[in-house]
Every structure is written in structure tokens, then in C-alpha cells.
Amino acid sequence: MEARPARKPFRILSLDGGGTFALIQAKVLDDLFPGEDGHQVLSHFDLVSACSGGAIVAAALVEGYAPREIFGLFDNPVNRYALFGRLPWYRSLLQLLTGVLSPSSPVGQRFSTDGKLEFLHRILPTMGTTSLQDLHGILNDSIASVRLQRDEATRPMSFLFVTYDFDRDRARMMRSNVTSPAASFPHRQQRATLAEAAHASSTAPINWFDKPAEFDGCRFWDGAMTGYNNPVLAGVVEAIALGVPRHHIGVLSLGTSTVFLPECGTEGIPNALCRPRARTGFLPELVKVGKTIIADPPDAHTFIAHLMLDGGLPLDVSCCPYTETAIVRMNPVIQPVIDRATGEWSVPAGWSIDEFRRIAEMDISASAQDDVDLIKRLGDGWLRDGWHNQPVRGCGIWAAPLAQSPSRTLPNTDRLCEIGHRWYSDARAAWTAMSAQ
């Protein structure tokens, strides 16, 4: 069911976590807002909700970086090795020992939490040491000036970073708008600086950083630990609490890629393109638990947010993809695609099976240049509709290829997308309509 979404006067930018893969968000923002600096990009939105790697992207926008410059931050190997600064071998013995016992499932901290904060202070020299509360006024003054140049009315803009309060075992939203009705009483002064808030939101535990982020007497883990690695629901709740009518809210939700492979043995799909059956045992399961924070479960929030904003549902599969949604989800899906020449499931054009497996299994802390080059190729291919876009709700049914299809017709891969937009170009067109002035 194709539909052109109505213009939404209150717009949310939601930025997922994803480590180095966050460079994909910078690519998208550069495509949507070419030539604009960070404050110009932010001026198109009324609220930003961000988590983990997305919080670093958001902080860079607040600092004033253009999206292309943010891409450059992640593309620079010096920056990557500073963001993911390796611990000396004697402080990562658990990783080394478990790697011997279980080579495919090593467990243990690898990166320096303190080193990451130093990196954030270095790339945020102007705004990094400013408190979120003070930034609220500074940023709104700058954005008001940008909007004035476009003859737009002045309206407040705010942002929030999702964190996990290590000592209280609960989600904690670090807001620029400290008087938000969504915040618990008492409304306290937000002393966290921009760099500290981004740091708190991006300190992934277990298999990544060596200790929680710590400042102002509190300790924090990565916001993904709260289930908000995709922070779209946090943003929608914030907007509703602010009193924004639901039909006025539109969301641009940017991911950092997701892996959705058919199971081995799926008819008509080579096992090399499928997900192998996961190993069991203490170490493999511990690794799997750690990675669930960046897997598919947080993406259920996109569908929940769709329903909260009065989104409809398709009556049956013939109505798919159903595009009447206030959520424009943009996120490359790492999965097989249909070869239109043969009608068979295959890897995207220009990719080998080995490269496909590498990108599907790649860690979010990828730092080696050949790994980062694959991430860039993924982003570029997705922007050209070479990879599927993640739906708001997908069915996950894999059809047989042409040679085995009784109807002798190509499988309709659009129906893997029940709600949302199957291709980046469709999502881009939807956002253009939704954000039209």
C-alpha cells in the first residue's frame, strides 16, 4: 500500500548505536543535507534522541561538524584507534585466555574507557566541556539564527542521550531540557558536559570497555544496555510528554546496519548466505548476551513507536509494504538479495560471499582499514538500493527462488517489508515529503 506521508511539524532525529558503523549515519545525513554544518542539520529537527555511537554523532553535530566531517572522524584510523584504544595485554588476559579455550567466542574487556573520554574531549574542543543545561540555550540561539535565515518561526530544540545508570540499575536520560515533563522529580541541574554525556552513552561493557564511565559521583554503562540502542521510543515518549499532538510527530530513525539472515537449510538459499546455528555453552552464550544489546530486540521499539503515533496496520500481505507511518526508518539490512537476472538469492552486486560473511560477522569496534572499507561499501551500496532497507515491521519469510517457484515469477522481496520502506530511495522520498517546509 503506497501512500505519501503528510508533513510533520515536529520532527525527531533518532540515532542508533553501533560503534564504527555509525559512519553510515554520517553518510545518510550528508545525503539528506548536503553542504550543511552540524547546527544547520539540527535546525531541521525539534528533538534528537541518541544512543552510544549515535550519541557521538549527535555530539559532533552539536559541536558544529558537517556530516561529511563526522564521516571523516570515523574514517580516520588515528581516531578509530583512539576511540577503541586497546588495553595492554596484561589488562586483557581474560580475552586472551578465553580466545584459546573458545576461539570463536573470546570474552573480556579490550578497550580503555579513559582513553575514549580523552578522544571525545579532543574532537569536541568547543562544546565538549559545556554542560547539557548550558548547551540548551547556546544551541537554541544558534539554531534560531539558522531558521531566521530560512524565514522559519523560532521554536525550541532539545536533545537527549540514553545511558545506563550502573549503580541504580536503570535507564537514565541525559537531557538538554532539564525541565522536560518526561523527567522524574525533582528536576535537577544537568551537570554532565556534552563529552561526558556522549561518553556515558557509549561505554559498552563485557566485551568492549574496561570499566563504566564515571563523573559527578555516578557511573554509567552504554545506553544500549537499557534496550534503547535504537532510541526512537525514547524520542517519541519525550515528544508526547512535551504535549506535542501525536499526528504532528515525524521521526527520522537512522540505524547503523542490522543483520537478518535466513536459517541454514532454508529452501532455495545457499547455506553460505544463511545464519549458522548458534553454539551453546557458557562462553558462546555470554558473548551472545552481550551482543543482544545491538541485535534486533531494540528495533521492536520502531514498531511500538509507529503504533504510539497512531500508525495503521496492513490487513493482509497484499497490502505490504504498508507505508502510512510517521516513522521513516533508514538502516541497511545485511541479508541476501534477489539476483534479477537469475531470480535466485545471492549476495549484493559486487560482493563476494567471503566479504558478505565478514560484514555480517563484523564487530562494532572494527578499526582495521579493510574492515572499515567494507562498512563504507555497505553504506554506499545501500544508498544506491543495492541492499535492503530495514522495515518498521518485517515478516521474515524467505521465498523460494525462480527455479523452484511454482508460479515461475520472481519472489516479491517487498513483502519482506510489511510496514515501512524496503529501499533507501523510498525512505528518502518519504522523509522529503514529511519534512517539506
CSV table of C-alpha atoms in Angstrom, one decimal:
chain,number,residue,atom,x,y,z
A,1,MET,CA,0.0,0.0,0.0
A,2,GLU,CA,1.8,3.1,-1.2
A,3,ALA,CA,1.0,6.4,0.5
A,4,ARG,CA,2.7,9.8,0.7
A,5,PRO,CA,3.1,10.8,4.4
A,6,ALA,CA,1.7,14.1,5.5
A,7,ARG,CA,4.1,16.9,6.5
A,8,LYS,CA,5.0,16.6,10.2
A,9,PRO,CA,5.7,19.9,12.0
A,10,PHE,CA,7.5,18.3,15.0
A,11,ARG,CA,10.4,16.2,13.8
A,12,ILE,CA,12.7,13.9,15.7
A,13,LEU,CA,16.1,12.7,14.7
A,14,SER,CA,16.8,9.3,16.3
A,15,LEU,CA,20.4,7.9,16.1
A,16,ASP,CA,21.2,4.3,16.9
A,17,GLY,CA,24.3,3.0,18.5
A,18,GLY,CA,26.7,0.9,16.5
A,19,GLY,CA,30.4,1.8,17.0
A,20,THR,CA,32.3,2.3,13.8
A,21,PHE,CA,29.2,1.5,11.8
A,22,ALA,CA,27.9,4.9,12.9
A,23,LEU,CA,29.8,6.3,9.9
A,24,ILE,CA,26.7,5.1,7.9
A,25,GLN,CA,24.6,7.8,9.8
A,26,ALA,CA,27.1,10.4,8.7
A,27,LYS,CA,26.7,9.3,5.1
A,28,VAL,CA,22.9,9.5,5.3
A,29,LEU,CA,22.9,12.9,6.8
A,30,ASP,CA,25.3,14.1,4.2
A,31,ASP,CA,23.0,12.8,1.5
A,32,LEU,CA,19.9,14.4,3.1
A,33,PHE,CA,21.6,17.7,4.0
A,34,PRO,CA,24.5,18.2,1.6
A,35,GLY,CA,26.8,21.1,2.4
A,36,GLU,CA,25.2,21.9,5.8
A,37,ASP,CA,27.1,22.1,9.1
A,38,GLY,CA,26.0,20.5,12.3
A,39,HIS,CA,23.8,23.3,13.5
A,40,GLN,CA,22.2,23.6,10.1
A,41,VAL,CA,21.3,19.9,10.2
A,42,LEU,CA,20.0,20.1,13.7
A,43,SER,CA,17.8,23.1,12.7
A,44,HIS,CA,15.6,20.7,10.7
A,45,PHE,CA,14.6,18.9,13.9
A,46,ASP,CA,12.9,19.7,17.2
A,47,LEU,CA,14.4,16.8,19.2
A,48,VAL,CA,17.3,14.5,18.9
A,49,SER,CA,17.4,11.2,20.8
A,50,ALA,CA,20.7,9.3,20.6
A,51,CYS,CA,22.5,6.3,22.0
A,52,SER,CA,26.1,5.0,22.0
A,53,GLY,CA,27.7,5.6,18.6
A,54,GLY,CA,24.7,7.7,17.7
A,55,ALA,CA,25.4,9.8,20.7
A,56,ILE,CA,28.9,10.5,19.4
A,57,VAL,CA,27.4,11.5,16.0
A,58,ALA,CA,24.9,13.8,17.8
A,59,ALA,CA,27.6,15.4,19.9
A,60,ALA,CA,29.6,16.1,16.8
A,61,LEU,CA,26.6,17.8,15.2
A,62,VAL,CA,26.3,19.9,18.4
A,63,GLU,CA,30.0,20.8,18.1
A,64,GLY,CA,29.2,22.0,14.6
A,65,TYR,CA,30.8,19.3,12.4
A,66,ALA,CA,29.2,18.8,9.0
A,67,PRO,CA,28.1,15.2,8.3
A,68,ARG,CA,30.9,14.8,5.9
A,69,GLU,CA,33.4,15.8,8.6
A,70,ILE,CA,31.8,13.4,11.0
A,71,PHE,CA,32.3,10.7,8.4
A,72,GLY,CA,35.9,11.8,8.3
A,73,LEU,CA,36.2,11.4,12.1
A,74,PHE,CA,35.3,7.7,11.8
A,75,ASP,CA,37.2,7.1,8.6
A,76,ASN,CA,40.5,8.4,10.2
A,77,PRO,CA,42.4,5.4,11.6
A,78,VAL,CA,44.0,7.6,14.3
A,79,ASN,CA,40.6,8.5,15.6
A,80,ARG,CA,39.3,4.9,15.4
A,81,TYR,CA,42.3,3.6,17.4
A,82,ALA,CA,41.7,6.4,19.9
A,83,LEU,CA,38.0,5.7,20.3
A,84,PHE,CA,38.7,2.0,20.7
A,85,GLY,CA,42.1,2.2,22.4
A,86,ARG,CA,43.4,-1.2,23.1
A,87,LEU,CA,44.3,-2.2,26.7
A,88,PRO,CA,47.8,-3.6,27.3
A,89,TRP,CA,47.9,-7.4,27.1
A,90,TYR,CA,48.1,-7.8,30.9
A,91,ARG,CA,44.8,-6.0,31.3
A,92,SER,CA,43.0,-8.1,28.8
A,93,LEU,CA,44.1,-11.5,29.9
A,94,LEU,CA,40.6,-12.8,30.1
A,95,GLN,CA,40.1,-12.0,26.4
A,96,LEU,CA,43.4,-13.9,25.6
A,97,LEU,CA,42.6,-16.9,27.7
A,98,THR,CA,39.1,-17.4,26.6
A,99,GLY,CA,40.3,-16.9,23.0
A,100,VAL,CA,42.4,-20.0,23.4
A,101,LEU,CA,39.6,-22.0,25.0
A,102,SER,CA,36.9,-20.8,22.6
A,103,PRO,CA,38.5,-19.1,19.5
A,104,SER,CA,35.1,-18.0,18.1
A,105,SER,CA,33.8,-16.7,21.4
A,106,PRO,CA,36.5,-14.8,23.3
A,107,VAL,CA,35.2,-12.9,26.3
A,108,GLY,CA,36.7,-9.9,28.1
A,109,GLN,CA,37.4,-6.2,28.1
A,110,ARG,CA,39.5,-4.9,25.3
A,111,PHE,CA,39.4,-1.1,25.3
A,112,SER,CA,40.2,1.8,27.6
A,113,THR,CA,37.3,3.8,29.0
A,114,ASP,CA,39.5,6.7,30.0
A,115,GLY,CA,41.1,6.7,26.5
A,116,LYS,CA,37.6,7.1,24.9
A,117,LEU,CA,36.9,10.2,27.1
A,118,GLU,CA,40.2,11.7,26.1
A,119,PHE,CA,39.2,11.1,22.4
A,120,LEU,CA,35.8,12.8,22.9
A,121,HIS,CA,37.4,15.8,24.5
A,122,ARG,CA,39.8,16.1,21.6
A,123,ILE,CA,37.1,16.1,18.9
A,124,LEU,CA,34.7,18.3,20.9
A,125,PRO,CA,37.1,21.2,21.8
A,126,THR,CA,34.4,24.0,21.8
A,127,MET,CA,31.2,22.4,23.2
A,128,GLY,CA,32.6,19.3,24.9
A,129,THR,CA,33.2,20.9,28.3
A,130,THR,CA,29.9,22.7,28.3
A,131,SER,CA,27.1,21.3,30.5
A,132,LEU,CA,24.0,20.0,28.7
A,133,GLN,CA,21.9,22.6,30.5
A,134,ASP,CA,24.0,25.5,29.3
A,135,LEU,CA,24.2,23.9,25.8
A,136,HIS,CA,20.4,24.1,25.6
A,137,GLY,CA,20.5,27.9,25.4
A,138,ILE,CA,23.7,28.1,23.3
A,139,LEU,CA,22.4,25.7,20.7
A,140,ASN,CA,19.0,27.2,20.5
A,141,ASP,CA,20.4,30.6,19.9
A,142,SER,CA,22.5,29.3,17.0
A,143,ILE,CA,19.6,27.3,15.5
A,144,ALA,CA,17.3,30.3,15.8
A,145,SER,CA,19.7,32.2,13.7
A,146,VAL,CA,19.7,29.5,11.1
A,147,ARG,CA,16.0,29.3,11.0
A,148,LEU,CA,15.7,33.0,10.7
A,149,GLN,CA,17.7,32.9,7.5
A,150,ARG,CA,15.2,30.4,6.1
A,151,ASP,CA,12.3,32.6,7.2
A,152,GLU,CA,11.1,30.0,9.7
A,153,ALA,CA,9.5,30.6,13.0
A,154,THR,CA,11.7,30.2,16.1
A,155,ARG,CA,10.9,27.1,18.2
A,156,PRO,CA,12.9,25.3,20.9
A,157,MET,CA,15.1,22.3,20.1
A,158,SER,CA,16.4,19.8,22.6
A,159,PHE,CA,18.3,16.5,22.7
A,160,LEU,CA,18.7,13.6,25.0
A,161,PHE,CA,21.3,10.8,25.3
A,162,VAL,CA,20.3,7.4,26.7
A,163,THR,CA,22.6,5.9,29.4
A,164,TYR,CA,22.5,3.1,31.8
A,165,ASP,CA,23.0,4.1,35.5
A,166,PHE,CA,25.4,1.4,36.7
A,167,ASP,CA,24.7,1.8,40.4
A,168,ARG,CA,21.0,2.3,40.3
A,169,ASP,CA,20.4,-0.3,37.5
A,170,ARG,CA,18.0,1.8,35.5
A,171,ALA,CA,17.9,3.9,32.3
A,172,ARG,CA,18.9,7.5,32.7
A,173,MET,CA,18.2,10.1,30.1
A,174,MET,CA,20.7,12.9,29.9
A,175,ARG,CA,18.7,15.9,28.6
A,176,SER,CA,19.5,19.4,27.5
A,177,ASN,CA,16.0,20.3,28.5
A,178,VAL,CA,16.1,19.7,32.3
A,179,THR,CA,12.5,20.9,32.8
A,180,SER,CA,11.1,18.2,30.4
A,181,PRO,CA,7.8,16.9,31.7
A,182,ALA,CA,9.1,13.4,31.0
A,183,ALA,CA,11.9,13.8,33.6
A,184,SER,CA,11.4,12.4,37.1
A,185,PHE,CA,11.1,14.8,40.0
A,186,PRO,CA,12.9,16.7,41.3
A,187,HIS,CA,14.2,18.3,38.1
A,188,ARG,CA,17.9,18.6,38.8
A,189,GLN,CA,20.6,20.7,37.2
A,190,GLN,CA,22.2,18.7,34.4
A,191,ARG,CA,25.9,19.0,35.3
A,192,ALA,CA,27.1,16.4,32.7
A,193,THR,CA,29.0,18.0,29.9
A,194,LEU,CA,28.5,17.1,26.2
A,195,ALA,CA,31.6,15.0,26.2
A,196,GLU,CA,30.6,13.2,29.4
A,197,ALA,CA,27.1,12.5,28.2
A,198,ALA,CA,28.3,11.0,24.9
A,199,HIS,CA,30.9,9.1,26.9
A,200,ALA,CA,28.3,7.7,29.3
A,201,SER,CA,26.1,6.7,26.5
A,202,SER,CA,28.8,4.8,24.6
A,203,THR,CA,30.7,2.8,27.2
A,204,ALA,CA,29.7,-0.8,26.2
A,205,PRO,CA,30.6,-3.4,28.9
A,206,ILE,CA,31.6,-7.1,28.9
A,207,ASN,CA,33.4,-7.4,25.6
A,208,TRP,CA,34.4,-3.8,25.0
A,209,PHE,CA,35.4,-1.2,27.6
A,210,ASP,CA,37.2,-1.9,30.8
A,211,LYS,CA,35.1,0.0,33.3
A,212,PRO,CA,32.0,2.2,33.5
A,213,ALA,CA,32.2,5.8,32.6
A,214,GLU,CA,32.4,7.8,35.8
A,215,PHE,CA,31.8,11.5,36.6
A,216,ASP,CA,29.8,13.6,39.0
A,217,GLY,CA,29.8,10.8,41.5
A,218,CYS,CA,27.9,8.4,39.2
A,219,ARG,CA,28.9,5.5,36.9
A,220,PHE,CA,27.4,4.6,33.6
A,221,TRP,CA,27.3,1.9,31.0
A,222,ASP,CA,26.3,2.2,27.4
A,223,GLY,CA,22.7,3.2,26.8
A,224,ALA,CA,22.2,0.1,24.7
A,225,MET,CA,22.1,-1.9,28.0
A,226,THR,CA,18.7,-0.3,28.7
A,227,GLY,CA,17.3,-1.8,25.5
A,228,TYR,CA,17.4,1.7,23.8
A,229,ASN,CA,20.2,1.0,21.3
A,230,ASN,CA,17.6,2.2,18.9
A,231,PRO,CA,16.3,5.2,20.8
A,232,VAL,CA,13.3,6.0,18.7
A,233,LEU,CA,10.9,5.2,21.5
A,234,ALA,CA,12.7,7.4,23.9
A,235,GLY,CA,12.3,10.3,21.5
A,236,VAL,CA,8.6,9.7,20.9
A,237,VAL,CA,7.9,9.5,24.6
A,238,GLU,CA,9.7,12.7,25.1
A,239,ALA,CA,7.7,14.5,22.4
A,240,ILE,CA,4.4,13.2,23.7
A,241,ALA,CA,5.4,14.3,27.3
A,242,LEU,CA,6.1,17.8,25.9
A,243,GLY,CA,2.5,17.9,24.8
A,244,VAL,CA,3.1,17.6,21.0
A,245,PRO,CA,0.0,16.2,19.3
A,246,ARG,CA,0.8,12.7,18.0
A,247,HIS,CA,-0.3,13.5,14.5
A,248,HIS,CA,2.3,16.3,14.4
A,249,ILE,CA,5.2,14.0,15.2
A,250,GLY,CA,7.5,12.6,12.4
A,251,VAL,CA,10.7,10.6,13.1
A,252,LEU,CA,13.8,10.1,11.0
A,253,SER,CA,15.3,7.0,12.6
A,254,LEU,CA,18.9,6.3,11.4
A,255,GLY,CA,20.5,2.9,12.1
A,256,THR,CA,24.0,1.6,11.8
A,257,SER,CA,23.0,-1.7,9.9
A,258,THR,CA,21.4,-4.8,11.2
A,259,VAL,CA,22.0,-8.5,10.3
A,260,PHE,CA,18.9,-10.6,9.3
A,261,LEU,CA,19.9,-13.8,7.7
A,262,PRO,CA,17.7,-16.9,6.9
A,263,GLU,CA,18.4,-20.0,8.9
A,264,CYS,CA,20.6,-22.7,7.4
A,265,GLY,CA,18.5,-25.1,5.4
A,266,THR,CA,16.1,-22.5,4.1
A,267,GLU,CA,14.8,-23.8,0.8
A,268,GLY,CA,16.4,-22.2,-2.2
A,269,ILE,CA,19.1,-20.2,-0.3
A,270,PRO,CA,22.7,-21.3,-0.2
A,271,ASN,CA,23.9,-22.1,3.3
A,272,ALA,CA,26.8,-19.7,2.8
A,273,LEU,CA,24.3,-16.9,2.9
A,274,CYS,CA,22.5,-18.2,6.0
A,275,ARG,CA,22.9,-17.9,9.7
A,276,PRO,CA,24.6,-20.9,11.2
A,277,ARG,CA,23.0,-22.4,14.3
A,278,ALA,CA,24.4,-20.7,17.3
A,279,ARG,CA,26.7,-22.6,19.6
A,280,THR,CA,25.7,-23.2,23.2
A,281,GLY,CA,27.9,-23.2,26.3
A,282,PHE,CA,28.9,-20.6,28.9
A,283,LEU,CA,31.4,-18.6,26.8
A,284,PRO,CA,29.3,-18.5,23.5
A,285,GLU,CA,26.2,-17.7,25.4
A,286,LEU,CA,27.9,-14.9,27.4
A,287,VAL,CA,29.1,-13.4,24.2
A,288,LYS,CA,25.6,-13.7,22.7
A,289,VAL,CA,24.1,-12.0,25.7
A,290,GLY,CA,26.5,-9.1,25.4
A,291,LYS,CA,25.6,-8.7,21.7
A,292,THR,CA,21.9,-8.7,22.2
A,293,ILE,CA,22.1,-5.0,23.1
A,294,ILE,CA,22.9,-4.2,19.4
A,295,ALA,CA,20.9,-7.0,17.8
A,296,ASP,CA,17.3,-6.9,16.7
A,297,PRO,CA,15.4,-6.7,20.0
A,298,PRO,CA,15.8,-2.9,20.4
A,299,ASP,CA,14.3,-2.5,16.9
A,300,ALA,CA,11.0,-3.6,18.2
A,301,HIS,CA,10.8,0.0,19.5
A,302,THR,CA,10.3,1.2,16.0
A,303,PHE,CA,7.1,-0.7,15.6
A,304,ILE,CA,5.9,0.3,19.1
A,305,ALA,CA,6.6,3.9,18.2
A,306,HIS,CA,4.7,3.5,15.0
A,307,LEU,CA,1.6,2.4,16.9
A,308,MET,CA,2.0,5.1,19.5
A,309,LEU,CA,1.9,7.6,16.7
A,310,ASP,CA,-1.4,6.1,15.5
A,311,GLY,CA,0.2,4.2,12.7
A,312,GLY,CA,-2.1,1.7,10.9
A,313,LEU,CA,-1.6,-2.0,10.1
A,314,PRO,CA,-1.8,-3.8,6.8
A,315,LEU,CA,-4.9,-6.0,6.5
A,316,ASP,CA,-3.0,-8.8,4.8
A,317,VAL,CA,0.2,-9.4,2.8
A,318,SER,CA,-1.3,-7.9,-0.3
A,319,CYS,CA,-1.2,-4.5,1.4
A,320,CYS,CA,2.5,-4.7,2.0
A,321,PRO,CA,4.6,-2.7,2.1
A,322,TYR,CA,2.3,-0.5,4.2
A,323,THR,CA,3.9,2.9,4.1
A,324,GLU,CA,1.4,5.1,6.1
A,325,THR,CA,3.8,5.6,9.0
A,326,ALA,CA,5.2,8.6,10.9
A,327,ILE,CA,8.5,6.6,11.3
A,328,VAL,CA,11.0,6.8,8.5
A,329,ARG,CA,13.4,4.1,9.3
A,330,MET,CA,16.7,4.2,7.4
A,331,ASN,CA,19.0,1.3,8.1
A,332,PRO,CA,20.9,-1.1,5.8
A,333,VAL,CA,19.9,-4.8,6.3
A,334,ILE,CA,22.7,-7.3,5.8
A,335,GLN,CA,20.8,-10.2,4.1
A,336,PRO,CA,20.7,-11.9,0.7
A,337,VAL,CA,19.0,-10.1,-2.2
A,338,ILE,CA,17.3,-11.4,-5.3
A,339,ASP,CA,19.5,-11.5,-8.5
A,340,ARG,CA,17.1,-10.1,-11.0
A,341,ALA,CA,18.9,-11.8,-13.9
A,342,THR,CA,18.6,-15.3,-12.4
A,343,GLY,CA,15.8,-15.0,-9.9
A,344,GLU,CA,18.0,-16.6,-7.2
A,345,TRP,CA,19.0,-15.3,-3.8
A,346,SER,CA,22.5,-14.0,-3.9
A,347,VAL,CA,24.9,-11.5,-2.3
A,348,PRO,CA,24.5,-7.9,-3.4
A,349,ALA,CA,26.2,-6.9,-6.7
A,350,GLY,CA,29.9,-6.5,-6.4
A,351,TRP,CA,30.3,-8.5,-3.2
A,352,SER,CA,31.8,-11.9,-2.7
A,353,ILE,CA,30.4,-14.5,-0.4
A,354,ASP,CA,33.5,-14.1,1.9
A,355,GLU,CA,33.0,-10.3,2.0
A,356,PHE,CA,29.3,-10.8,2.8
A,357,ARG,CA,30.2,-13.2,5.7
A,358,ARG,CA,32.8,-10.7,7.0
A,359,ILE,CA,30.4,-7.8,7.1
A,360,ALA,CA,27.7,-9.9,8.7
A,361,GLU,CA,30.0,-11.1,11.5
A,362,MET,CA,32.0,-7.8,12.0
A,363,ASP,CA,32.3,-6.4,15.4
A,364,ILE,CA,31.1,-2.8,16.1
A,365,SER,CA,34.6,-1.9,17.2
A,366,ALA,CA,36.0,-2.5,13.7
A,367,SER,CA,39.2,-0.5,13.4
A,368,ALA,CA,41.3,-2.2,10.6
A,369,GLN,CA,41.1,-0.2,7.4
A,370,ASP,CA,40.0,-3.2,5.3
A,371,ASP,CA,37.0,-3.7,7.7
A,372,VAL,CA,36.1,0.0,7.6
A,373,ASP,CA,36.3,-0.1,3.8
A,374,LEU,CA,33.7,-2.9,3.8
A,375,ILE,CA,31.4,-0.8,6.1
A,376,LYS,CA,31.8,2.2,3.7
A,377,ARG,CA,30.9,-0.1,0.7
A,378,LEU,CA,27.8,-1.3,2.6
A,379,GLY,CA,26.7,2.2,3.2
A,380,ASP,CA,27.3,3.3,-0.4
A,381,GLY,CA,25.6,0.2,-1.8
A,382,TRP,CA,22.6,0.7,0.4
A,383,LEU,CA,22.3,4.4,-0.6
A,384,ARG,CA,22.1,3.1,-4.2
A,385,ASP,CA,19.4,0.5,-3.3
A,386,GLY,CA,21.9,-2.4,-3.6
A,387,TRP,CA,21.0,-3.6,-0.1
A,388,HIS,CA,17.6,-3.8,1.5
A,389,ASN,CA,16.4,-1.1,4.0
A,390,GLN,CA,15.1,-2.2,7.4
A,391,PRO,CA,11.3,-2.1,7.7
A,392,VAL,CA,9.4,-0.8,10.7
A,393,ARG,CA,7.9,-4.3,10.8
A,394,GLY,CA,9.1,-7.2,8.7
A,395,CYS,CA,7.7,-10.7,8.1
A,396,GLY,CA,10.9,-12.6,7.8
A,397,ILE,CA,9.5,-15.2,5.3
A,398,TRP,CA,12.0,-16.2,2.7
A,399,ALA,CA,10.5,-17.2,-0.6
A,400,ALA,CA,11.9,-19.9,-3.0
A,401,PRO,CA,13.9,-18.6,-6.0
A,402,LEU,CA,12.6,-18.5,-9.5
A,403,ALA,CA,13.7,-22.0,-10.5
A,404,GLN,CA,11.7,-23.6,-7.6
A,405,SER,CA,8.8,-21.2,-7.6
A,406,PRO,CA,5.5,-22.9,-8.8
A,407,SER,CA,4.3,-19.6,-10.3
A,408,ARG,CA,7.7,-19.1,-12.1
A,409,THR,CA,7.7,-15.5,-11.0
A,410,LEU,CA,10.3,-13.6,-9.0
A,411,PRO,CA,9.7,-13.6,-5.3
A,412,ASN,CA,8.3,-10.2,-4.1
A,413,THR,CA,11.0,-9.1,-1.7
A,414,ASP,CA,9.0,-6.0,-0.9
A,415,ARG,CA,6.8,-8.3,1.2
A,416,LEU,CA,9.7,-9.0,3.5
A,417,CYS,CA,8.8,-5.4,4.5
A,418,GLU,CA,5.3,-5.3,6.0
A,419,ILE,CA,5.4,-1.7,7.3
A,420,GLY,CA,7.9,0.9,6.2
A,421,HIS,CA,10.2,1.3,3.2
A,422,ARG,CA,12.1,-1.6,1.5
A,423,TRP,CA,14.7,0.6,-0.2
A,424,TYR,CA,16.6,3.7,0.9
A,425,SER,CA,15.3,5.7,-2.1
A,426,ASP,CA,11.7,5.1,-0.9
A,427,ALA,CA,12.6,6.1,2.7
A,428,ARG,CA,14.3,9.2,1.4
A,429,ALA,CA,11.3,10.2,-0.6
A,430,ALA,CA,9.0,9.7,2.4
A,431,TRP,CA,11.3,11.8,4.6
A,432,THR,CA,11.4,14.6,2.0
A,433,ALA,CA,7.6,14.7,1.9
A,434,MET,CA,7.3,14.5,5.7
A,435,SER,CA,9.8,17.3,6.3
A,436,ALA,CA,8.7,19.6,3.5
A,437,GLN,CA,8.5,23.3,4.6
